[in-house]
Coordinates of C-alpha atoms and ligand atoms in Angstrom, one line a residue:
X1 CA -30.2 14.1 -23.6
X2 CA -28.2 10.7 -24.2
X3 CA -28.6 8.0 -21.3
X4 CA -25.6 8.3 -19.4
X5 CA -26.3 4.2 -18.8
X6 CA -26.5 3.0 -22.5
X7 CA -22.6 4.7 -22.9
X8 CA -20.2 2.6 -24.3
X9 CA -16.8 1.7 -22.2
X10 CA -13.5 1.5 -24.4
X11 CA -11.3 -1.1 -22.4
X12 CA -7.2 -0.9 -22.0
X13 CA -7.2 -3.9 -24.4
X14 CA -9.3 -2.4 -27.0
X15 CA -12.6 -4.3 -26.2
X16 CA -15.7 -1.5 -26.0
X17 CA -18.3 -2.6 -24.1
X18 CA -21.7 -1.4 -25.4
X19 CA -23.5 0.3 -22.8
X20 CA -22.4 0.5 -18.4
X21 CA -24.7 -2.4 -17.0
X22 CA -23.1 -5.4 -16.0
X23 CA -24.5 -8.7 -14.4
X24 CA -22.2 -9.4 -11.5
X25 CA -21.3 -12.9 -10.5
X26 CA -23.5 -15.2 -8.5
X27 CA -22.7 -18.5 -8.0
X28 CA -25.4 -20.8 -10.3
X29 CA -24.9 -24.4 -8.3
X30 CA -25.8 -25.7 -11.8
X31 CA -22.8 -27.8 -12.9
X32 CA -23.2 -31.5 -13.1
X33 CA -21.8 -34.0 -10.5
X34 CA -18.4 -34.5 -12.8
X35 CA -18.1 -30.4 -12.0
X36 CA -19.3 -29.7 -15.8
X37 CA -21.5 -27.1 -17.4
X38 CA -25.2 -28.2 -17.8
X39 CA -27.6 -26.9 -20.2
X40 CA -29.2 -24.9 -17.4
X41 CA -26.5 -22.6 -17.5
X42 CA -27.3 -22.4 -21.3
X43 CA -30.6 -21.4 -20.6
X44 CA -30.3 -19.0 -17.7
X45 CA -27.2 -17.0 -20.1
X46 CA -29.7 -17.2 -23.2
X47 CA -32.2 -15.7 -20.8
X48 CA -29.3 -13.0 -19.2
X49 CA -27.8 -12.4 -22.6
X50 CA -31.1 -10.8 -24.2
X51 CA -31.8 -8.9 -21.3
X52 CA -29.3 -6.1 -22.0
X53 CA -26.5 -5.4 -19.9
X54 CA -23.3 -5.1 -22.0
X55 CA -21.4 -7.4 -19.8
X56 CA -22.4 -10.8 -17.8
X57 CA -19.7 -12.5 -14.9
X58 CA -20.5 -16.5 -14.4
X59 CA -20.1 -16.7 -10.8
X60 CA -17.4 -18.5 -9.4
X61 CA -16.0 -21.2 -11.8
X62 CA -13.2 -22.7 -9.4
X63 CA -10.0 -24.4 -10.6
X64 CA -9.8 -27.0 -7.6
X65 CA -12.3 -29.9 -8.3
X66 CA -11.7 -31.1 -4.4
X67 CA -12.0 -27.5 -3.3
X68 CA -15.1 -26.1 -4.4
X69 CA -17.1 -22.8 -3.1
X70 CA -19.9 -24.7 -3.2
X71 CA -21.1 -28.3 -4.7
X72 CA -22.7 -27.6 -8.2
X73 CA -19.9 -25.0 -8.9
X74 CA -18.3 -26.0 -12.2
X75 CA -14.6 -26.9 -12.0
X76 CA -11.4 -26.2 -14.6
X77 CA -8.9 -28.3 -13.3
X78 CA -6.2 -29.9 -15.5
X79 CA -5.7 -32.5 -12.2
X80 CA -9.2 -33.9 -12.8
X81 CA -9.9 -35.3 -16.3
X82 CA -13.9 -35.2 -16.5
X83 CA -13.5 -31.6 -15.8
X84 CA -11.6 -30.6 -19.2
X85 CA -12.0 -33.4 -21.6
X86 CA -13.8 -32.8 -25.0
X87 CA -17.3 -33.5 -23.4
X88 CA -16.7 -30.6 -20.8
X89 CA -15.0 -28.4 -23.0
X90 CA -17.9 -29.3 -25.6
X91 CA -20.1 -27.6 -22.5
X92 CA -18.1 -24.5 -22.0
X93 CA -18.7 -24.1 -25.5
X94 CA -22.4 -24.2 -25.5
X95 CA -22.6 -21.8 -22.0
X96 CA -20.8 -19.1 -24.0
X97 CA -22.4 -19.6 -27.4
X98 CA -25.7 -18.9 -25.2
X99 CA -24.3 -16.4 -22.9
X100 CA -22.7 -14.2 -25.5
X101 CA -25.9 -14.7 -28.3
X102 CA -27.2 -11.0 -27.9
X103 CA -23.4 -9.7 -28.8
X104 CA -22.4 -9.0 -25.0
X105 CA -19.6 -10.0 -23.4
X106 CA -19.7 -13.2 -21.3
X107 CA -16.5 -13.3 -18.9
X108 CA -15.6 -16.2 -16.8
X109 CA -15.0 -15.3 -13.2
X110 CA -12.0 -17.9 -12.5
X111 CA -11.4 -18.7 -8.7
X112 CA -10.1 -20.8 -5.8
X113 CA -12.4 -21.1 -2.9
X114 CA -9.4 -21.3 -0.1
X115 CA -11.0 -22.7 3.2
X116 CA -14.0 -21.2 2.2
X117 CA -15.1 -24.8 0.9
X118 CA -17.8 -26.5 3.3
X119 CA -17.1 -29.3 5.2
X120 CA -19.7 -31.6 3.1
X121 CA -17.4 -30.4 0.4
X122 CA -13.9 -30.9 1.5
X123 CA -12.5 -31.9 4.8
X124 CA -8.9 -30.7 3.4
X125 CA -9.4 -27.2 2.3
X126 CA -6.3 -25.0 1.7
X127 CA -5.5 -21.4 2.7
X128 CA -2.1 -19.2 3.4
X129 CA -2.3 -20.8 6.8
X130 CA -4.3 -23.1 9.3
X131 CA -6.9 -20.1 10.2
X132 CA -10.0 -21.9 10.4
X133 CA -13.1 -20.3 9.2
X134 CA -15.5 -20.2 12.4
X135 CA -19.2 -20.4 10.9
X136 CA -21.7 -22.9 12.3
X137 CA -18.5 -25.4 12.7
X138 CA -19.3 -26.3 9.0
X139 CA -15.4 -25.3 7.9
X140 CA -12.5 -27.6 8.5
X141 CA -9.0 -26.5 8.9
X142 CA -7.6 -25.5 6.4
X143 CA -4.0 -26.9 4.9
X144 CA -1.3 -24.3 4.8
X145 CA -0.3 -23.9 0.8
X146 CA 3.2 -25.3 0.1
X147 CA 5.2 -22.3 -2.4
X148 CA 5.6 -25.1 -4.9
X149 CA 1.4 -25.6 -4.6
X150 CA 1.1 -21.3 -5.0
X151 CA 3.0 -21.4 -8.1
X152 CA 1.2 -24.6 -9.4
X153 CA -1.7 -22.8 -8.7
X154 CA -1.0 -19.6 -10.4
X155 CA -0.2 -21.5 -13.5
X156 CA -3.5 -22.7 -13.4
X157 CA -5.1 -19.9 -13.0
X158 CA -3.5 -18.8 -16.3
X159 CA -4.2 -21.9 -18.1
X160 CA -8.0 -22.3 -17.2
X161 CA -8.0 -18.5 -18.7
X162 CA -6.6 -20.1 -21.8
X163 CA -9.3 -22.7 -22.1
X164 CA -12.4 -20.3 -21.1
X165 CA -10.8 -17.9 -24.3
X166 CA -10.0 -21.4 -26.4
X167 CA -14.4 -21.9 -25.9
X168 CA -15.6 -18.5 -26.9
X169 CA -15.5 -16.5 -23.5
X170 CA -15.2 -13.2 -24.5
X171 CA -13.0 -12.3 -21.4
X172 CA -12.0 -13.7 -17.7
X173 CA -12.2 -12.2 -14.2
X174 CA -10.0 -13.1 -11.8
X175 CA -11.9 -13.5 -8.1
X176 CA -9.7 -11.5 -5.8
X177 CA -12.3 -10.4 -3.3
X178 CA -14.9 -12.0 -0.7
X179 CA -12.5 -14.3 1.3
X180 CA -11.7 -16.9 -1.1
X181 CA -7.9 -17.9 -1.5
X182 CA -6.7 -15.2 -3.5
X183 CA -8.6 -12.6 -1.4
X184 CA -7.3 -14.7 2.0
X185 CA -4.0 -14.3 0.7
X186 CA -4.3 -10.5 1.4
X187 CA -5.5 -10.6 5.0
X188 CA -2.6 -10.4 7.7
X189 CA -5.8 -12.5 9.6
X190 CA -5.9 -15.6 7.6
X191 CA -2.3 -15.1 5.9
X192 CA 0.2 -16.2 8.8
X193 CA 2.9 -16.5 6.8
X194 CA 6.6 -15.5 7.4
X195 CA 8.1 -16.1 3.9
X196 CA 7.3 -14.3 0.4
X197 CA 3.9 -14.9 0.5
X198 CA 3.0 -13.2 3.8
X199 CA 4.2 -10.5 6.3
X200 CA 4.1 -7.0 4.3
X201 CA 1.9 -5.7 1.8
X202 CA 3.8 -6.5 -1.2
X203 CA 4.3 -10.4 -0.1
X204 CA 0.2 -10.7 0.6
X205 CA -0.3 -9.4 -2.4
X206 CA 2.0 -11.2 -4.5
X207 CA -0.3 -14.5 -5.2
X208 CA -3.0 -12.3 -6.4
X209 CA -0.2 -10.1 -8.7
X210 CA 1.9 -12.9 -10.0
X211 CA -1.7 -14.7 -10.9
X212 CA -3.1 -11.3 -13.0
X213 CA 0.1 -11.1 -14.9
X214 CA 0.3 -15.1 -15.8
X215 CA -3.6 -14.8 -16.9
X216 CA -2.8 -11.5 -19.1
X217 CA 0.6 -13.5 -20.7
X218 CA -1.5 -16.5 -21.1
X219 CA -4.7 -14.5 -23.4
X220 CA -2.6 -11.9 -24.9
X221 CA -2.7 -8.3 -24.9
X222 CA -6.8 -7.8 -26.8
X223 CA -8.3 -10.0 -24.5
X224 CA -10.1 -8.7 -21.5
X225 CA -8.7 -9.3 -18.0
X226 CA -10.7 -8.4 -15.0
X227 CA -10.0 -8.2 -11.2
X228 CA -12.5 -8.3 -8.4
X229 CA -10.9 -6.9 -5.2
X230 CA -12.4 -6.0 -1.8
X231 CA -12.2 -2.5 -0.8
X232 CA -12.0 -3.5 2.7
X233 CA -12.6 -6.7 4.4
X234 CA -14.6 -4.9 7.4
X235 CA -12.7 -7.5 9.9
X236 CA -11.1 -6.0 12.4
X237 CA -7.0 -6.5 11.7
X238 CA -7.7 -8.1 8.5
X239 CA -7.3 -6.4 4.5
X240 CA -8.0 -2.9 5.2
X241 CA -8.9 0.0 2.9
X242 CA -6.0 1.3 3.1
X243 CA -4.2 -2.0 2.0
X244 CA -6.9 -2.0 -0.7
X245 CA -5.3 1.3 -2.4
X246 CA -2.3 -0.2 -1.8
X247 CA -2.9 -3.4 -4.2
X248 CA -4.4 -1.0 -6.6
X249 CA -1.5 0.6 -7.0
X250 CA 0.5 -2.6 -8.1
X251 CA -2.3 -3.7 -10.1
X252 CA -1.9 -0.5 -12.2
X253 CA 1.0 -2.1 -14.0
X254 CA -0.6 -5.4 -14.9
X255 CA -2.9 -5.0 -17.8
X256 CA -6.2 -4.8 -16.1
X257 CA -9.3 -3.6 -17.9
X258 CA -12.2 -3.5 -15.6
X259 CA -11.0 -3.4 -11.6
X260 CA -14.8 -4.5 -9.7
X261 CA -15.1 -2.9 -6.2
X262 CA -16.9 -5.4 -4.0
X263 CA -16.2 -5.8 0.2
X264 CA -16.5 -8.5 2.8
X265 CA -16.3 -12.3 3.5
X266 CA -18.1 -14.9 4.9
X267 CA -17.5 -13.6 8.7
X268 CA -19.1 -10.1 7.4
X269 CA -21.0 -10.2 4.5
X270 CA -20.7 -6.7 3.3
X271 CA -21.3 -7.4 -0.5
X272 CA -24.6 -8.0 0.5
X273 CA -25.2 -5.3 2.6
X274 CA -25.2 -6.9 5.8
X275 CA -23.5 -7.6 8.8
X276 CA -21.6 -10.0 11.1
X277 CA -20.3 -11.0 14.2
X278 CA -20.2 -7.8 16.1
X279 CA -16.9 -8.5 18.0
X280 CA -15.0 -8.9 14.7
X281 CA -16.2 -6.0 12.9
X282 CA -15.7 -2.6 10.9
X283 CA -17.2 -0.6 10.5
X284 CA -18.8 0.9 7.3
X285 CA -18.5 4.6 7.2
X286 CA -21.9 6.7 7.8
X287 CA -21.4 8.6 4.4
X288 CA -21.7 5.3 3.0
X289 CA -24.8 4.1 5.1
X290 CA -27.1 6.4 3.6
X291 CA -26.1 6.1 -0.3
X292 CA -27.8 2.6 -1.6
X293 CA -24.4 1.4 -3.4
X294 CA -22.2 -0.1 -0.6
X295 CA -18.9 0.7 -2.0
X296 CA -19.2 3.9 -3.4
X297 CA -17.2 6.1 -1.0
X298 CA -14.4 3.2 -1.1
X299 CA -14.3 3.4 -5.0
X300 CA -13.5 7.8 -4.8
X301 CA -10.4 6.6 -3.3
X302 CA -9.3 4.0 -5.5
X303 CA -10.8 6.4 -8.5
X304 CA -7.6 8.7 -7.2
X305 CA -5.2 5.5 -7.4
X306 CA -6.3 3.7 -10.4
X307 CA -5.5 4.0 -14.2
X308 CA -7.9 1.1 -15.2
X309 CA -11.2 1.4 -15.6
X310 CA -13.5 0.7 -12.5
X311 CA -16.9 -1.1 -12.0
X312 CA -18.6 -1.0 -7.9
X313 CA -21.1 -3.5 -7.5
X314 CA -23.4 -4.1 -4.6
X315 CA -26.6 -2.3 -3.5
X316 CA -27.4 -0.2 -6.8
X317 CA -31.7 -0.3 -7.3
X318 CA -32.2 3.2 -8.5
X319 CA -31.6 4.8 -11.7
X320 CA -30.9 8.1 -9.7
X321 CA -28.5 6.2 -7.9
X322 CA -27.2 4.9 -10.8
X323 CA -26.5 8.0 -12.9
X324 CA -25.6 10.2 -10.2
X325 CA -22.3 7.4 -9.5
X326 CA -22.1 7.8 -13.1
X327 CA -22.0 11.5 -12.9
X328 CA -19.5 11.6 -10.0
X329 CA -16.8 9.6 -12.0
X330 CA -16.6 7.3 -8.9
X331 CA -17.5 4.2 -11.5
X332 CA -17.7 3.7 -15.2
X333 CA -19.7 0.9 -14.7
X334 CA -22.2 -0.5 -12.4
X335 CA -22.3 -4.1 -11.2
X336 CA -26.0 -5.3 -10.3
X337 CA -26.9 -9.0 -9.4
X338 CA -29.9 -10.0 -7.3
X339 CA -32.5 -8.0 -9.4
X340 CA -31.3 -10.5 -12.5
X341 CA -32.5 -13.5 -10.9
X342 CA -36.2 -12.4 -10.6
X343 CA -36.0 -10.2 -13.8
X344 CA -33.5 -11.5 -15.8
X345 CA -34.4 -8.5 -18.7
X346 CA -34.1 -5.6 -16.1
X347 CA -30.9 -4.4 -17.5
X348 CA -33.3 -4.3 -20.8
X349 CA -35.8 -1.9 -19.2
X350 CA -33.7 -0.1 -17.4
X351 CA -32.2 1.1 -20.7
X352 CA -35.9 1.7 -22.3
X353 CA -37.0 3.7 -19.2
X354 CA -39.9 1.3 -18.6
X355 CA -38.4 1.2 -14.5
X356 CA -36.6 3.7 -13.0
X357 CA -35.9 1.5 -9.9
X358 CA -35.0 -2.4 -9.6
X359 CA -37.5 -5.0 -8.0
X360 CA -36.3 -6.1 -4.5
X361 CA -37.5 -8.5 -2.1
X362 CA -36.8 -8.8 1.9
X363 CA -36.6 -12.0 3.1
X364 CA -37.0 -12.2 7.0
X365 CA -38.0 -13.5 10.2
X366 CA -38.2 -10.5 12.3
X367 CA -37.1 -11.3 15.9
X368 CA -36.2 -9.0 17.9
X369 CA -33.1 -10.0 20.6
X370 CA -33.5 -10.0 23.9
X371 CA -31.6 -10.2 26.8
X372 CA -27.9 -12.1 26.8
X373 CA -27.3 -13.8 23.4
X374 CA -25.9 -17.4 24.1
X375 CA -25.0 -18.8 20.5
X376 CA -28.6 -21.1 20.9
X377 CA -30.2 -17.6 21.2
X378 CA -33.4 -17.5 18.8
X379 CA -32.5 -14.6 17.5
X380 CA -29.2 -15.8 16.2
X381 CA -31.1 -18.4 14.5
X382 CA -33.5 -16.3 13.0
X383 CA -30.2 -14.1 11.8
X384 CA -28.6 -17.3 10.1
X385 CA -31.9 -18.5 8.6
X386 CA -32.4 -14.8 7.1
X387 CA -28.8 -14.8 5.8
X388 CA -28.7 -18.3 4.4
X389 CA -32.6 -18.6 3.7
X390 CA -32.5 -15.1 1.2
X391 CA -29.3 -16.7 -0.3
X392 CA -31.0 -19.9 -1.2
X393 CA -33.9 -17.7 -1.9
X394 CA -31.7 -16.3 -4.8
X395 CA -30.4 -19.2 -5.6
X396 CA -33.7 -21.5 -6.4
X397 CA -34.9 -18.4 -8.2
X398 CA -32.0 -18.9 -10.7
X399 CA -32.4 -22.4 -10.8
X400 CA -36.4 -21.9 -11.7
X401 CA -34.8 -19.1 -14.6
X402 CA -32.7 -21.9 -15.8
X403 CA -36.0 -24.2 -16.1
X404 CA -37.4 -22.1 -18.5
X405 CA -39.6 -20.7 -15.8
X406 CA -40.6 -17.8 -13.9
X407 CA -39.5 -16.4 -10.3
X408 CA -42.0 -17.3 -7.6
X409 CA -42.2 -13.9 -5.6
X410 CA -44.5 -16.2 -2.8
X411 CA -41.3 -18.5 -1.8
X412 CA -41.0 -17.7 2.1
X413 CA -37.6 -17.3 3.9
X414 CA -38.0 -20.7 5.8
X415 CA -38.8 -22.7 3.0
X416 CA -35.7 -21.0 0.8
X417 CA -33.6 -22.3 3.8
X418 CA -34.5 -25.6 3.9
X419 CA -34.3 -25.9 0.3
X420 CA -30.6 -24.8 0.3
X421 CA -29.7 -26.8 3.0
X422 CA -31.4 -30.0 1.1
X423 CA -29.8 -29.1 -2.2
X424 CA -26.5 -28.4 -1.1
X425 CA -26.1 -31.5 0.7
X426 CA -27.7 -33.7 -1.7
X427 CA -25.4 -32.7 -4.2
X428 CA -22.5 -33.1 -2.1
X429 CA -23.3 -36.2 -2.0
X430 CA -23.8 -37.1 -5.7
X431 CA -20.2 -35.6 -6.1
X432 CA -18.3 -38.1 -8.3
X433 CA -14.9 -36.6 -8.0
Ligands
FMN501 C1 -27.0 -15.7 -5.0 C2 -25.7 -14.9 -5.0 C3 -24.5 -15.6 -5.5 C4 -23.3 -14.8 -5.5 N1 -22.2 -15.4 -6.1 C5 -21.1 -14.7 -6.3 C6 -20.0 -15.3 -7.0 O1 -20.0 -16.4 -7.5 N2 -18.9 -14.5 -7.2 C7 -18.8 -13.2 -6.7 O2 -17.8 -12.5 -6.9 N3 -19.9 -12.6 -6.1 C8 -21.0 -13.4 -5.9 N4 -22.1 -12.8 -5.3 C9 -22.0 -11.3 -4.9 C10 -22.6 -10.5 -6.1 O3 -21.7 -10.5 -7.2 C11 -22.7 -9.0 -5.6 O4 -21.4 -8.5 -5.3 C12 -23.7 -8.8 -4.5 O5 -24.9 -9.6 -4.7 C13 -24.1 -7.3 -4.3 O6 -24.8 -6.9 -5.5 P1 -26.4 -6.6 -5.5 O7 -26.7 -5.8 -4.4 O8 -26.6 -6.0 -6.9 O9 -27.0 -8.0 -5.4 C14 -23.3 -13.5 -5.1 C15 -24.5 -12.9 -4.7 C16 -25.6 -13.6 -4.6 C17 -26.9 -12.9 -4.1

């Protein structure tokens, strides 16, 4: 019987990708301190690029050199010079020569990170309003976007599309998901707004729309254009599911070829399968609990409402799992990142039935809580440590792929924290913007 995983995906624009594994995003904190690609990233896609999955995302390459997601992000921006002269563009070219040497695709994930931009990054961030993200106070209030600044900015969006085709990116992904400005835009909790960018569901939606169809103007018709989109924000009065099927809707008309389910922000990390602040949340639906891909349930809905082809990322480790989404025409492909940075082939042997489930690692201090939790509570602590310290955990494993080494399986939770901590800021600091 033929492996329902190594099927090739025709695309609206005419692009087939060779088989339904993609690399999702994650964010590589490997750019230079001008915002430009490095030959880490060369090495880490070399390394990605062998290991099999038709299609890899960069993570978040972000169009705003004074708003970044996080420091070590590379930028595209026209406004800063360092970012797009011949040296960086020289550097684009090398990350997609590597990324795309196997014959994959290698799409550029193109975003704004909104006032989700740390304070040791920006004091200024920007947003539909002056919502503040409320996280360990290490968010400033964020700048409401002028409607001369949206349009500037959708323009960009398009032209740093133009540039990632011009240096051999085989395709680009617009970041609508996660709580990033786009993705804020959609939310009547961060979006505030009373004129056409804010209020209904057509005016929230109308950055992320007007942005999709100047990116697909801007390549041309054979060029693949992808959307990632929340299928709920799991915040109570924010982008809802139902506002989800909504936006699908209007995407239908606007030449998308790959639509990637994700969920949640930086208030409730969803995408990762975990939760936040109680008070603010909600919540997943049980169905959904008990099947290892987090989106799965969200994506039959939007499977009802969409004409493009449809990817759900997040939680998948099985190849049961994996075939049996397959099988239930909720996805056509299947969006996997954290088992690529300890086993950056996986994809690879997943394909050879050498594993039939992906490695994965718990990173925790197990506390339990007790009595009243005041926000100095231990167990709070031991929460943020486990959500930040498994990020960074992820992170420096990447970093040691892009070293030409091995992952270290032995790193601790504590240690992975401290580590972030002391690489973020010490690249903030080396920032010469
Ligand atoms: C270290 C790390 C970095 C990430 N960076 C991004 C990013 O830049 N853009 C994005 O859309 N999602 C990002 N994500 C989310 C992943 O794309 C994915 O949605 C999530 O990890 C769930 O998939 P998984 O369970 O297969 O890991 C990141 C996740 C991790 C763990």
């Amino acid at each position: 019987m033929s492996d329902p995983l190594a099927q090739p995906l025709p695309l609206p624009c005419g692009v087939v990708l060779g088989n339904r594994l993609c690399k999702a995003a994650m964010t590589e904190g490997l750019g230079d301190s001008r915002l430009r690609a490095t030959a880490k990233l060369d090495q880490l896609y070399g390394a990605w690029s062998d290991g099999g999955a038709s299609l890899l995302l960069t993570g978040n390459v972000v169009i705003d050199h004074r708003v970044l997601e996080r420091p070590g992000n590379v930028a595209i921006d026209p406004g800063f010079a360092p970012s797009v002269d011949a040296t960086a563009r020289a550097r684009l070219r090398a990350w997609a020569s590597a990324g795309t040497r196997a014959g994959n695709q290698l799409w550029m994930q193109v975003s704004h990170a909104g006032r989700q931009s740390p304070r040791y990054v920006t004091r200024r961030p920007v947003g539909p309003s002056d919502v503040q993200l409320d996280l360990m106070g290490n968010y400033a209030r964020p700048r409401a976007l002028r409607e001369d600044e949206i349009l500037g900015l959708v323009r960009r969006f398009a032209q740093v599309a133009v540039i990632a085709r011009d240096c051999g990116f085989t395709g680009v992904q617009v970041h609508g998901a996660h709580g990033y400005l786009l993705s804020s835009f959609l939310s009547p909790v961060t979006n505030r707004r009373s004129d056409a960018w804010g209020g209904s569901l057509e005016n929230r939606a109308r950055f992320l729309l007007e942005t999709v169809r100047a990116v697909r103007k801007a390549v041309g018709n054979d060029f693949p254009v992808s959307v990632k989109l929340n299928s709920d924000d799991f915040r109570k009065g924010g982008f809802s599911h139902v506002d989800c099927l909504g936006v699908v809707g209007m995407l239908n008309g606007a030449g998308v070829d790959l639509l990637e389910i994700s969920g949640g922000n930086y208030e409730q990390p969803r995408l990762l399968g975990l939760s936040g602040r109680a008070d603010d949340a909600v919540e997943v639906r049980a169905s959904t609990q008990v099947r290892e891909a987090y989106f799965l349930d969200y994506a039959a809905a939007i499977r009802r409402v969409a004409t493009m082809p449809l990817m759900v990322t997040g939680g998948f480790r099985s190849r049961e799992g994996m075939e049996s989404a397959l099988a239930g025409g909720d996805t056509d492909m299947l969006g996997i990142a954290r088992p690529f940075c300890t086993h950056p082939d996986v994809a690879r042997q997943l394909l050879a039935r050498e594993i039939d489930t992906l490695p994965a690692y718990e990173h925790r201090l197990h506390l339990r809580p007790r009595g009243r939790l005041s926000p100095a509570s231990p167990w709070l602590a031991a929460k943020m440590i486990n959500v930040l310290g498994a990020q960074g955990w992820y992170y420096q494993q990447m970093a040691r792929l892009a070293d030409g080494r091995h992952f270290d399986p032995r790193r601790g939770v504590m240690r992975s924290f401290a580590r972030y901590w002391w690489d973020d800021l010490s690249r903030a600091a080396a920032l010469k913007r």
